[in-house]
Amino acid sequence: MDEKIIESRKALEKRSKELDKLSSKIALARLAVFLVAIILFYLGFKGHSFVFVLVSILLFIGFILLVRYHGTLDEKALDMKTKSGVINRYLMRKSGEWKNFKDDGVEFLSSEDHLSLDLDLLGKGSLYQLISIAHTFGGRKKLAETLSLKKYRFDQISFRYDAIKELADRADFLIDFEALSERILEKKEKDEKRVSLFESEEESNAQEDKSDGNESKKNIKSFPAWMYVLMIFVPLFNIATILMVLFGGFSAGHILISYIVGLVLTWGPIAIHQSITEPLREYGSGASDYYKILSLVADNTFESEYLKSIHDKTVSKDGLLDAIKSLGTINTCENIAFNPLMHMVLSGFLGWDFYISFAVSRWYKKNGEVFNECIDIVSEIEEFGSLAVITLVRDTVKPTISKDIKININEAFHPLLSLDTVVANNADISDKLTIITGSNMSGKTTYMRTIAINMVLAYVGAGVCAKSFSVPKMKLFTSMRIRDDVSGGISTFYAEILRIKEMSEYILSTKSDEEAVPALCLIDEIFKGTNSADRIVGASEALKKLSGGDSLVIVTTHDFELCDLTTQDGTPASNYHFEEYYQNGELKFDYKLKNGKCTTRNAMALLEMAGLV
């Protein structure tokens, strides 16, 4: 697959360069046509030559057609660019360069979201950053909420997996979909910059009377009756003036006067225009791409129930595709406003803004809620498509959700680690308390994160990074990256106590709640924030309490005394360890889990390597 998409990227880049060259030529041609049209227009009125005026009008029409053609070329070039970028990101995900991706989902990460912080589900270097193909806000938010397990949807795992696997099998569809989705974001950002420049003077004036301007924008959605009159009056007034000049009734200067009158009448109610065309500024720039996305969905047939429902929603909803397409057409016409010279000409002579406002008003009256449905469809596919990415860039397998409270995993590896160096491990955990010991940097914490992050993938319906993966339905709790809160007066030690208290309260609640699922508690270096004597006593009591309920507890520690713990019913804790070895005087790790407790230490060796002893 890699060779295929590399060749595809090269072809896209070549075509993009060809379009850029053609676009430059068309830009020069349209400028030349416009200048000639202006000259002929002036000479025609000066010499009362109807032929010159007619030719200039034809040239103006030709100029508009060239503008549209130039826009089409820009669209194609942007399509090539975004598609090439999408392909390049897939390659970067395999090479490890994905940590440079701009969107890491950090805006959806809160300090209270311990699971996401501990397992790198959101934020820099996270699972979100690796797999996200979402570019709309709705899609990004859905993906972030799904990955952080804001809601456990155990009953939908199989249903979701079928859809996600089908998308993973359709890499071409996903690439086309993401390229269109990304264009929506790029156009929105581009338009916001253009609008901010175009409206800077207006915004500064609006600050002087902020309340009045805002009220007009909020309340006016329909097209006022008096605008109908001006919409008809402005072009007729200009046509009458031009005819009078051509037939000698007026001097050529009257055209300038009628033009200025038309410009004042058109641009006078600018605040009302903006209020009416708000849907166009909100969705218009991406309307053509939303239409292409919906068409892409409509033109495909799907096997999974979820994707079938999305397809049916797209094609069966009355007028959905036509409504989005018509808004795209209106936006194409409105885009002329971003060419200041052309906008002034059309506004002064034809009252252009009135026609745009009229078209948007009619569209909004008929299709006011249609875009919410469109955005929902796109954001749902973005969420599922992102989860499919893990199967495209990593070796994955379908997880099994078992009924027994037992974790059985073969050759699982961490999806965020480099494919060149990552080490796979097994997990066969059925005892209520599992203690993992080992030297510093030997892989204890990574092992727990490997289990947990793959369980997250399993619960959201994605493929997991393993040879086989069987886990029960469990609520995940973690205590790994504990931080103090100076302003709140909470130390690291007390913060960990609060985290473990949360686990204990949930486990206690499951005894009286038949529908509650068991807990998986993952604790890294338990109570490392206090002295060794208190740590051993406190950890012993806490672990006995946690393992006394319907749960599995996995804890890492340097305190070998904890290895001899038993649960409340007298069952000995299971012990596993990681260890180091020395090769040519250098400290090495194999990162493989081994049975029993650790019998080696490396703290002094590390200090010696650092030159401290």
PDB file of N, CA, C and O in Angstrom, residues 127-171:
ATOM      1  N   LEU A 127      -2.895   9.765  21.187  1.00  0.00           N
ATOM      2  CA  LEU A 127      -3.618   8.914  20.243  1.00  0.00           C
ATOM      3  C   LEU A 127      -4.454   9.778  19.300  1.00  0.00           C
ATOM      4  O   LEU A 127      -4.537   9.500  18.097  1.00  0.00           O
ATOM      5  N   TYR A 128      -5.064  10.820  19.843  1.00  0.00           N
ATOM      6  CA  TYR A 128      -5.848  11.748  19.014  1.00  0.00           C
ATOM      7  C   TYR A 128      -4.970  12.337  17.909  1.00  0.00           C
ATOM      8  O   TYR A 128      -5.366  12.380  16.740  1.00  0.00           O
ATOM      9  N   GLN A 129      -3.776  12.810  18.265  1.00  0.00           N
ATOM     10  CA  GLN A 129      -2.890  13.429  17.289  1.00  0.00           C
ATOM     11  C   GLN A 129      -2.468  12.429  16.207  1.00  0.00           C
ATOM     12  O   GLN A 129      -2.314  12.795  15.038  1.00  0.00           O
ATOM     13  N   LEU A 130      -2.299  11.179  16.582  1.00  0.00           N
ATOM     14  CA  LEU A 130      -1.897  10.152  15.627  1.00  0.00           C
ATOM     15  C   LEU A 130      -2.987   9.854  14.604  1.00  0.00           C
ATOM     16  O   LEU A 130      -2.713   9.757  13.404  1.00  0.00           O
ATOM     17  N   ILE A 131      -4.231   9.712  15.053  1.00  0.00           N
ATOM     18  CA  ILE A 131      -5.257   9.164  14.160  1.00  0.00           C
ATOM     19  C   ILE A 131      -6.246  10.167  13.600  1.00  0.00           C
ATOM     20  O   ILE A 131      -6.959   9.849  12.637  1.00  0.00           O
ATOM     21  N   SER A 132      -6.315  11.371  14.153  1.00  0.00           N
ATOM     22  CA  SER A 132      -7.401  12.270  13.765  1.00  0.00           C
ATOM     23  C   SER A 132      -7.346  12.671  12.293  1.00  0.00           C
ATOM     24  O   SER A 132      -6.328  13.149  11.797  1.00  0.00           O
ATOM     25  N   ILE A 133      -8.461  12.470  11.601  1.00  0.00           N
ATOM     26  CA  ILE A 133      -8.635  13.017  10.253  1.00  0.00           C
ATOM     27  C   ILE A 133      -9.790  14.015  10.268  1.00  0.00           C
ATOM     28  O   ILE A 133     -10.308  14.399   9.231  1.00  0.00           O
ATOM     29  N   ALA A 134     -10.199  14.414  11.478  1.00  0.00           N
ATOM     30  CA  ALA A 134     -11.314  15.344  11.630  1.00  0.00           C
ATOM     31  C   ALA A 134     -10.843  16.780  11.451  1.00  0.00           C
ATOM     32  O   ALA A 134      -9.821  17.176  12.017  1.00  0.00           O
ATOM     33  N   HIS A 135     -11.598  17.550  10.678  1.00  0.00           N
ATOM     34  CA  HIS A 135     -11.248  18.950  10.448  1.00  0.00           C
ATOM     35  C   HIS A 135     -12.383  19.901  10.820  1.00  0.00           C
ATOM     36  O   HIS A 135     -12.147  21.085  11.026  1.00  0.00           O
ATOM     37  N   THR A 136     -13.611  19.394  10.899  1.00  0.00           N
ATOM     38  CA  THR A 136     -14.702  20.233  11.385  1.00  0.00           C
ATOM     39  C   THR A 136     -14.690  20.203  12.907  1.00  0.00           C
ATOM     40  O   THR A 136     -14.229  19.228  13.509  1.00  0.00           O
ATOM     41  N   PHE A 137     -15.199  21.254  13.526  1.00  0.00           N
ATOM     42  CA  PHE A 137     -15.207  21.293  14.998  1.00  0.00           C
ATOM     43  C   PHE A 137     -16.045  20.149  15.560  1.00  0.00           C
ATOM     44  O   PHE A 137     -15.664  19.514  16.550  1.00  0.00           O
ATOM     45  N   GLY A 138     -17.194  19.869  14.917  1.00  0.00           N
ATOM     46  CA  GLY A 138     -18.058  18.798  15.398  1.00  0.00           C
ATOM     47  C   GLY A 138     -17.369  17.450  15.373  1.00  0.00           C
ATOM     48  O   GLY A 138     -17.469  16.674  16.318  1.00  0.00           O
ATOM     49  N   GLY A 139     -16.645  17.177  14.288  1.00  0.00           N
ATOM     50  CA  GLY A 139     -15.931  15.905  14.180  1.00  0.00           C
ATOM     51  C   GLY A 139     -14.805  15.793  15.177  1.00  0.00           C
ATOM     52  O   GLY A 139     -14.587  14.736  15.783  1.00  0.00           O
ATOM     53  N   ARG A 140     -14.070  16.877  15.383  1.00  0.00           N
ATOM     54  CA  ARG A 140     -12.955  16.881  16.334  1.00  0.00           C
ATOM     55  C   ARG A 140     -13.471  16.668  17.754  1.00  0.00           C
ATOM     56  O   ARG A 140     -12.887  15.922  18.545  1.00  0.00           O
ATOM     57  N   LYS A 141     -14.568  17.312  18.073  1.00  0.00           N
ATOM     58  CA  LYS A 141     -15.142  17.177  19.416  1.00  0.00           C
ATOM     59  C   LYS A 141     -15.656  15.762  19.650  1.00  0.00           C
ATOM     60  O   LYS A 141     -15.442  15.178  20.725  1.00  0.00           O
ATOM     61  N   LYS A 142     -16.348  15.189  18.653  1.00  0.00           N
ATOM     62  CA  LYS A 142     -16.849  13.822  18.776  1.00  0.00           C
ATOM     63  C   LYS A 142     -15.699  12.843  19.024  1.00  0.00           C
ATOM     64  O   LYS A 142     -15.779  11.961  19.878  1.00  0.00           O
ATOM     65  N   LEU A 143     -14.611  13.000  18.243  1.00  0.00           N
ATOM     66  CA  LEU A 143     -13.474  12.100  18.382  1.00  0.00           C
ATOM     67  C   LEU A 143     -12.845  12.229  19.762  1.00  0.00           C
ATOM     68  O   LEU A 143     -12.512  11.222  20.404  1.00  0.00           O
ATOM     69  N   ALA A 144     -12.677  13.462  20.238  1.00  0.00           N
ATOM     70  CA  ALA A 144     -12.070  13.687  21.556  1.00  0.00           C
ATOM     71  C   ALA A 144     -12.924  13.070  22.657  1.00  0.00           C
ATOM     72  O   ALA A 144     -12.402  12.425  23.587  1.00  0.00           O
ATOM     73  N   GLU A 145     -14.236  13.245  22.579  1.00  0.00           N
ATOM     74  CA  GLU A 145     -15.128  12.688  23.601  1.00  0.00           C
ATOM     75  C   GLU A 145     -15.126  11.159  23.561  1.00  0.00           C
ATOM     76  O   GLU A 145     -15.192  10.500  24.600  1.00  0.00           O
ATOM     77  N   THR A 146     -15.026  10.604  22.362  1.00  0.00           N
ATOM     78  CA  THR A 146     -14.994   9.145  22.223  1.00  0.00           C
ATOM     79  C   THR A 146     -13.718   8.574  22.813  1.00  0.00           C
ATOM     80  O   THR A 146     -13.752   7.614  23.600  1.00  0.00           O
ATOM     81  N   LEU A 147     -12.559   9.150  22.446  1.00  0.00           N
ATOM     82  CA  LEU A 147     -11.276   8.620  22.910  1.00  0.00           C
ATOM     83  C   LEU A 147     -11.106   8.758  24.422  1.00  0.00           C
ATOM     84  O   LEU A 147     -10.487   7.906  25.063  1.00  0.00           O
ATOM     85  N   SER A 148     -11.629   9.826  24.986  1.00  0.00           N
ATOM     86  CA  SER A 148     -11.473  10.024  26.429  1.00  0.00           C
ATOM     87  C   SER A 148     -12.516   9.260  27.234  1.00  0.00           C
ATOM     88  O   SER A 148     -12.605   9.407  28.457  1.00  0.00           O
ATOM     89  N   LEU A 149     -13.291   8.422  26.532  1.00  0.00           N
ATOM     90  CA  LEU A 149     -14.306   7.577  27.187  1.00  0.00           C
ATOM     91  C   LEU A 149     -15.236   8.385  28.088  1.00  0.00           C
ATOM     92  O   LEU A 149     -15.512   7.992  29.223  1.00  0.00           O
ATOM     93  N   LYS A 150     -15.687   9.533  27.555  1.00  0.00           N
ATOM     94  CA  LYS A 150     -16.669  10.316  28.310  1.00  0.00           C
ATOM     95  C   LYS A 150     -17.923   9.483  28.558  1.00  0.00           C
ATOM     96  O   LYS A 150     -18.640   9.684  29.531  1.00  0.00           O
ATOM     97  N   LYS A 151     -18.161   8.558  27.626  1.00  0.00           N
ATOM     98  CA  LYS A 151     -19.317   7.671  27.777  1.00  0.00           C
ATOM     99  C   LYS A 151     -18.910   6.282  27.297  1.00  0.00           C
ATOM    100  O   LYS A 151     -18.391   6.129  26.193  1.00  0.00           O
ATOM    101  N   TYR A 152     -19.114   5.289  28.143  1.00  0.00           N
ATOM    102  CA  TYR A 152     -18.832   3.903  27.755  1.00  0.00           C
ATOM    103  C   TYR A 152     -20.035   3.369  26.979  1.00  0.00           C
ATOM    104  O   TYR A 152     -21.175   3.441  27.446  1.00  0.00           O
ATOM    105  N   ARG A 153     -19.761   2.827  25.776  1.00  0.00           N
ATOM    106  CA  ARG A 153     -20.842   2.311  24.930  1.00  0.00           C
ATOM    107  C   ARG A 153     -20.567   0.839  24.602  1.00  0.00           C
ATOM    108  O   ARG A 153     -20.314   0.478  23.455  1.00  0.00           O
ATOM    109  N   PHE A 154     -20.589   0.012  25.639  1.00  0.00           N
ATOM    110  CA  PHE A 154     -20.250  -1.400  25.458  1.00  0.00           C
ATOM    111  C   PHE A 154     -21.213  -2.103  24.499  1.00  0.00           C
ATOM    112  O   PHE A 154     -20.817  -3.009  23.777  1.00  0.00           O
ATOM    113  N   ASP A 155     -22.488  -1.679  24.517  1.00  0.00           N
ATOM    114  CA  ASP A 155     -23.481  -2.343  23.673  1.00  0.00           C
ATOM    115  C   ASP A 155     -23.302  -2.028  22.195  1.00  0.00           C
ATOM    116  O   ASP A 155     -23.913  -2.669  21.336  1.00  0.00           O
ATOM    117  N   GLN A 156     -22.441  -1.034  21.872  1.00  0.00           N
ATOM    118  CA  GLN A 156     -22.247  -0.641  20.474  1.00  0.00           C
ATOM    119  C   GLN A 156     -20.901  -1.083  19.897  1.00  0.00           C
ATOM    120  O   GLN A 156     -20.586  -0.759  18.756  1.00  0.00           O
ATOM    121  N   ILE A 157     -20.110  -1.808  20.672  1.00  0.00           N
ATOM    122  CA  ILE A 157     -18.751  -2.134  20.228  1.00  0.00           C
ATOM    123  C   ILE A 157     -18.751  -2.878  18.890  1.00  0.00           C
ATOM    124  O   ILE A 157     -18.041  -2.510  17.948  1.00  0.00           O
ATOM    125  N   SER A 158     -19.538  -3.927  18.787  1.00  0.00           N
ATOM    126  CA  SER A 158     -19.570  -4.733  17.565  1.00  0.00           C
ATOM    127  C   SER A 158     -20.103  -3.921  16.387  1.00  0.00           C
ATOM    128  O   SER A 158     -19.558  -3.975  15.280  1.00  0.00           O
ATOM    129  N   PHE A 159     -21.159  -3.177  16.641  1.00  0.00           N
ATOM    130  CA  PHE A 159     -21.783  -2.315  15.638  1.00  0.00           C
ATOM    131  C   PHE A 159     -20.774  -1.294  15.112  1.00  0.00           C
ATOM    132  O   PHE A 159     -20.638  -1.076  13.903  1.00  0.00           O
ATOM    133  N   ARG A 160     -20.029  -0.686  16.017  1.00  0.00           N
ATOM    134  CA  ARG A 160     -19.040   0.328  15.633  1.00  0.00           C
ATOM    135  C   ARG A 160     -17.845  -0.320  14.927  1.00  0.00           C
ATOM    136  O   ARG A 160     -17.315   0.231  13.961  1.00  0.00           O
ATOM    137  N   TYR A 161     -17.420  -1.475  15.412  1.00  0.00           N
ATOM    138  CA  TYR A 161     -16.246  -2.126  14.806  1.00  0.00           C
ATOM    139  C   TYR A 161     -16.494  -2.439  13.328  1.00  0.00           C
ATOM    140  O   TYR A 161     -15.614  -2.235  12.489  1.00  0.00           O
ATOM    141  N   ASP A 162     -17.679  -2.941  13.009  1.00  0.00           N
ATOM    142  CA  ASP A 162     -17.983  -3.279  11.616  1.00  0.00           C
ATOM    143  C   ASP A 162     -17.850  -2.065  10.705  1.00  0.00           C
ATOM    144  O   ASP A 162     -17.290  -2.154   9.599  1.00  0.00           O
ATOM    145  N   ALA A 163     -18.358  -0.922  11.165  1.00  0.00           N
ATOM    146  CA  ALA A 163     -18.284   0.303  10.359  1.00  0.00           C
ATOM    147  C   ALA A 163     -16.845   0.809  10.239  1.00  0.00           C
ATOM    148  O   ALA A 163     -16.388   1.203   9.159  1.00  0.00           O
ATOM    149  N   ILE A 164     -16.122   0.786  11.353  1.00  0.00           N
ATOM    150  CA  ILE A 164     -14.741   1.272  11.357  1.00  0.00           C
ATOM    151  C   ILE A 164     -13.857   0.378  10.494  1.00  0.00           C
ATOM    152  O   ILE A 164     -13.016   0.862   9.731  1.00  0.00           O
ATOM    153  N   LYS A 165     -14.067  -0.930  10.583  1.00  0.00           N
ATOM    154  CA  LYS A 165     -13.282  -1.865   9.762  1.00  0.00           C
ATOM    155  C   LYS A 165     -13.592  -1.660   8.275  1.00  0.00           C
ATOM    156  O   LYS A 165     -12.684  -1.713   7.422  1.00  0.00           O
ATOM    157  N   GLU A 166     -14.851  -1.418   7.950  1.00  0.00           N
ATOM    158  CA  GLU A 166     -15.211  -1.192   6.544  1.00  0.00           C
ATOM    159  C   GLU A 166     -14.537   0.066   6.001  1.00  0.00           C
ATOM    160  O   GLU A 166     -14.053   0.087   4.869  1.00  0.00           O
ATOM    161  N   LEU A 167     -14.472   1.101   6.820  1.00  0.00           N
ATOM    162  CA  LEU A 167     -13.785   2.322   6.390  1.00  0.00           C
ATOM    163  C   LEU A 167     -12.288   2.072   6.232  1.00  0.00           C
ATOM    164  O   LEU A 167     -11.656   2.608   5.318  1.00  0.00           O
ATOM    165  N   ALA A 168     -11.714   1.263   7.118  1.00  0.00           N
ATOM    166  CA  ALA A 168     -10.286   0.948   7.010  1.00  0.00           C
ATOM    167  C   ALA A 168      -9.990   0.175   5.727  1.00  0.00           C
ATOM    168  O   ALA A 168      -8.902   0.311   5.148  1.00  0.00           O
ATOM    169  N   ASP A 169     -10.956  -0.601   5.275  1.00  0.00           N
ATOM    170  CA  ASP A 169     -10.788  -1.351   4.031  1.00  0.00           C
ATOM    171  C   ASP A 169     -10.982  -0.475   2.797  1.00  0.00           C
ATOM    172  O   ASP A 169     -10.748  -0.924   1.677  1.00  0.00           O
ATOM    173  N   ARG A 170     -11.437   0.756   3.019  1.00  0.00           N
ATOM    174  CA  ARG A 170     -11.672   1.680   1.899  1.00  0.00           C
ATOM    175  C   ARG A 170     -10.774   2.905   2.048  1.00  0.00           C
ATOM    176  O   ARG A 170     -11.240   4.027   2.268  1.00  0.00           O
ATOM    177  N   ALA A 171      -9.486   2.669   1.917  1.00  0.00           N
ATOM    178  CA  ALA A 171      -8.515   3.750   2.114  1.00  0.00           C
ATOM    179  C   ALA A 171      -8.733   4.883   1.115  1.00  0.00           C
ATOM    180  O   ALA A 171      -8.612   6.061   1.464  1.00  0.00           O
TER     181      ALA A 171
END
